[in-house]
Tab-separated table of C-alpha atoms in Angstrom:
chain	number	residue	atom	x	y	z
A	766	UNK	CA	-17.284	28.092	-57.936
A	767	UNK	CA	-20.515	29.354	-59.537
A	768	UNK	CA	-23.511	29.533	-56.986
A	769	UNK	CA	-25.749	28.797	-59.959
A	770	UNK	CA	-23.579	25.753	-61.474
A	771	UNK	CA	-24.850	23.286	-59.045
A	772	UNK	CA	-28.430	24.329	-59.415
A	773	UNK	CA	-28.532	23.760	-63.040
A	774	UNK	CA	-26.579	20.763	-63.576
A	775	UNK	CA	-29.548	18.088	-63.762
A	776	UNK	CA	-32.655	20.277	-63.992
A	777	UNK	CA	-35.259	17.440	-64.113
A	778	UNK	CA	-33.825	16.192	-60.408
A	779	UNK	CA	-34.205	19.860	-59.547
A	780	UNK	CA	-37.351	21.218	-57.883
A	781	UNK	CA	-38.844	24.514	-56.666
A	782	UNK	CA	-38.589	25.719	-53.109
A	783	UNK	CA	-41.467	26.882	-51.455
A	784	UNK	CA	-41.152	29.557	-48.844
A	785	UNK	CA	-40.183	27.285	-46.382
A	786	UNK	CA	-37.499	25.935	-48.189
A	787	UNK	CA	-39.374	22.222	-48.676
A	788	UNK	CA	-38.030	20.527	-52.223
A	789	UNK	CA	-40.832	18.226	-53.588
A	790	UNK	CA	-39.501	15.701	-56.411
A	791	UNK	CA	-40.686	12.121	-56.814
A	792	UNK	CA	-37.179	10.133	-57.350
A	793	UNK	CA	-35.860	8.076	-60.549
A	794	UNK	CA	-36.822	5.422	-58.088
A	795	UNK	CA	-40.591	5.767	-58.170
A	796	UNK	CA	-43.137	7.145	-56.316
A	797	UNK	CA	-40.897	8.316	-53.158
A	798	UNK	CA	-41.896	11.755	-52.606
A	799	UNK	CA	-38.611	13.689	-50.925
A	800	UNK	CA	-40.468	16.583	-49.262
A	801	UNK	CA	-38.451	17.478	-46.228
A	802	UNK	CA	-37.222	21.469	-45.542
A	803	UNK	CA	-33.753	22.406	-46.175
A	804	UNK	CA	-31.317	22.929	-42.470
A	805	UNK	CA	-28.254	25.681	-42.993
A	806	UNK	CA	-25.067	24.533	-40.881
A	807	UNK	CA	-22.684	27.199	-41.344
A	808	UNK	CA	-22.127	27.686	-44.773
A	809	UNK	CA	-23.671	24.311	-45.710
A	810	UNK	CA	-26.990	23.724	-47.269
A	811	UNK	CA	-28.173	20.013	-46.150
A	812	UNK	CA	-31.256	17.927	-46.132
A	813	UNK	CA	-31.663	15.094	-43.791
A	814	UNK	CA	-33.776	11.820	-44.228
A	815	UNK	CA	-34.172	9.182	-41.595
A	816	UNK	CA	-32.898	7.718	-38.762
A	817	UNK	CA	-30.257	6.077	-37.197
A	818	UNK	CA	-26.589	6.569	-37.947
A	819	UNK	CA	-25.430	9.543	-39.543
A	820	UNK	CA	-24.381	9.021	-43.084
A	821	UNK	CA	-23.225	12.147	-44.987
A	822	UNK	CA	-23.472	12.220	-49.022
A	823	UNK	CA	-21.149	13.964	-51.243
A	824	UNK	CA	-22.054	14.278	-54.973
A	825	UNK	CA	-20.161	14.802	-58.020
A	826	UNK	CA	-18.903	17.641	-59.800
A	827	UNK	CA	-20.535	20.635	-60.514
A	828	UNK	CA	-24.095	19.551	-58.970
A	829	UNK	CA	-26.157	19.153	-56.044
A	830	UNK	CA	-27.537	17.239	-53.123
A	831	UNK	CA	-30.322	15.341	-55.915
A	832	UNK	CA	-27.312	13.437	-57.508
A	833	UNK	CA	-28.266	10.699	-54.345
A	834	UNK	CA	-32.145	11.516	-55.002
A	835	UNK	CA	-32.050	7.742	-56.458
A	836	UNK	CA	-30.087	6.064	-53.105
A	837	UNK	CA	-31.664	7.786	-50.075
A	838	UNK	CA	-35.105	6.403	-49.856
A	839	UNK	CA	-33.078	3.090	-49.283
A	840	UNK	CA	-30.363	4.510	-47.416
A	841	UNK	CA	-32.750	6.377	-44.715
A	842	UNK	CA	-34.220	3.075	-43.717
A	843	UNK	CA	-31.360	1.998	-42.452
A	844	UNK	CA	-29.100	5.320	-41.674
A	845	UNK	CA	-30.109	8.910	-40.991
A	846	UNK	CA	-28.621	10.180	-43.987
A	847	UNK	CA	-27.525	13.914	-44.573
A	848	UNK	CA	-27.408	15.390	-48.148
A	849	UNK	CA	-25.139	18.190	-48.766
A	850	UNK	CA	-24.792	21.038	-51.070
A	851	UNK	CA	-21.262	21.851	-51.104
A	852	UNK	CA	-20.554	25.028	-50.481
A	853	UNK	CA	-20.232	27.063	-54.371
A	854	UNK	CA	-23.405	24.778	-55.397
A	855	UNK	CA	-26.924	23.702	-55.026
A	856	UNK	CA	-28.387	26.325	-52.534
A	857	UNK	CA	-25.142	26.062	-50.248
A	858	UNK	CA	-23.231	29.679	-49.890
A	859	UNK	CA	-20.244	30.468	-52.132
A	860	UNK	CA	-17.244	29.240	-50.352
A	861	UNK	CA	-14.794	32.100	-48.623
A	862	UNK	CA	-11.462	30.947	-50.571
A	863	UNK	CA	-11.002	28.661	-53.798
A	864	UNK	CA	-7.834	27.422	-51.853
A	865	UNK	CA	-8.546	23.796	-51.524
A	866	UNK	CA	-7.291	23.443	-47.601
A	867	UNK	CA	-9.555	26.276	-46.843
A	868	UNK	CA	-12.711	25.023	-48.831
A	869	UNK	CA	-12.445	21.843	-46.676
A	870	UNK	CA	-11.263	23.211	-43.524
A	871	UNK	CA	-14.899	24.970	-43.825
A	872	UNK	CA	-16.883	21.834	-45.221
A	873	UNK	CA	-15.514	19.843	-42.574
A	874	UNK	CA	-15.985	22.345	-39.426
A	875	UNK	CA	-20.053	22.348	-40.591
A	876	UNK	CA	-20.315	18.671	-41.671
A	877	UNK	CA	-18.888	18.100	-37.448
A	878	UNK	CA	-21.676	20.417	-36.523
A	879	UNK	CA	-24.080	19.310	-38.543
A	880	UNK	CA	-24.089	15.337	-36.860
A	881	UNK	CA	-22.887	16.747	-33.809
A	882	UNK	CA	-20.369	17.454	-31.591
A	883	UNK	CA	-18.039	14.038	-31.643
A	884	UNK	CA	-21.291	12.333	-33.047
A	885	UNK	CA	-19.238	9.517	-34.911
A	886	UNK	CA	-20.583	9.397	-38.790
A	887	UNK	CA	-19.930	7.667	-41.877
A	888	UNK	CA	-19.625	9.487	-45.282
A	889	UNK	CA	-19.609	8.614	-49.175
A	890	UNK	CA	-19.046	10.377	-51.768
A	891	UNK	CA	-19.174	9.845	-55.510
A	892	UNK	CA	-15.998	11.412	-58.030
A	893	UNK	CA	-15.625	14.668	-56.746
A	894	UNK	CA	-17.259	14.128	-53.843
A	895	UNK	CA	-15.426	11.043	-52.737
A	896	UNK	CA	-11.934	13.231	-52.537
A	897	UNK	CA	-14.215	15.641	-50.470
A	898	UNK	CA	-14.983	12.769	-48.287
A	899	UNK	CA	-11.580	11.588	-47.979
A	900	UNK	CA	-10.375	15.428	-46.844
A	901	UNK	CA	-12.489	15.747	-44.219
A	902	UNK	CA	-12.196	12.461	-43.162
A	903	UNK	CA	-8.551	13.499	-42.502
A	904	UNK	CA	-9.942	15.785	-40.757
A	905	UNK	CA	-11.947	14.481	-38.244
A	906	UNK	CA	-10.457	10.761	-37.517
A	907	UNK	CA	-12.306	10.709	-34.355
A	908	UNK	CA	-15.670	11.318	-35.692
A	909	UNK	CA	-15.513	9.441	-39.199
A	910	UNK	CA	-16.071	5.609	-39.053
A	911	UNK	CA	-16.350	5.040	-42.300
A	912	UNK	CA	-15.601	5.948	-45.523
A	913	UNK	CA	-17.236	5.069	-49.069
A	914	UNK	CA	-15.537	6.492	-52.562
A	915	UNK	CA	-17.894	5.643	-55.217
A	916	UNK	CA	-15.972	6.169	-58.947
A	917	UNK	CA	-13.841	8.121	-57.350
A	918	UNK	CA	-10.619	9.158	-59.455
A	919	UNK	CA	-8.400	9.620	-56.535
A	920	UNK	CA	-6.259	12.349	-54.639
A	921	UNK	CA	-2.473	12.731	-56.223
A	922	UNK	CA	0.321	11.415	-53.881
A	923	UNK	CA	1.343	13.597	-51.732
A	924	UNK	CA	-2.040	15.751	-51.453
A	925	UNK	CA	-2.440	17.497	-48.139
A	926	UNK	CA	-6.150	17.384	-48.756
């Protein structure tokens, strides 16, 4: 879990902070201009984008939160949607344990703070992210109401994720 891996992945996504932590970018989509400050829940590094009900985004592999930069300008007129740098990537921290319980045990505790305190949410997540989504959906049933795998390559039988 490199802290830098995620912020190098897709460099022309990527965009400076300023001192206030506000990302500027204009998406693959056109002329949207995502200019919004960064929030820290916990360990988590998010950015949130409209209103309504909370949608949380999971990206793939070894990237960041601008993997959805193309979705979210459609997304937030319909959900508030909340885009996460896992924790080892983007500007997220470096997680406290590789072990894979542990790693979500931690991504889900902020994810529940970050909507709310048995705020019920929706996630999706694509490859990676997807069998991040389906972990801590396990592990808050009474907050998740939905759940969204895009390309998502699956968990093994028997996974205790």
């Amino acid at each position: 879990y490199g802290q830098e891996a995620g912020r190098h992945c897709c460099p022309s996504l990527h965009a400076s902070s300023d001192d206030q932590g506000t990302d500027s970018r204009v998406s693959a989509s056109g002329p949207f201009v995502l200019a919004t400050p960064s929030e820290r829940v916990g360990s988590l590094t998010l950015r949130k984008f409209g209103s309504g009900r909370p949608l949380v985004l999971f990206y793939g592999g070894a990237g960041s939160w601008p993997h959805w930069v193309a979705n979210v300008e459609g997304l937030a007129r319909i959900f508030e949607v909340i885009a996460v740098d896992l924790l080892g990537y983007g500007d997220s921290a470096a997680p406290i344990s590789e072990e894979p319980e542990l790693y979500v045990d931690a991504v889900a505790t902020d994810i529940a703070r970050a909507v709310g305190a048995g705020m019920p949410f929706a996630l999706a997540g694509f490859s990676f992210g997807g069998a991040v989504a389906a972990a801590v959906a396990r592990r808050l049933p009474g907050q998740v109401r939905g759940i969204e795998p895009v390309a998502n390559s699956g968990i093994e039988n028997g996974s205790t994720l």
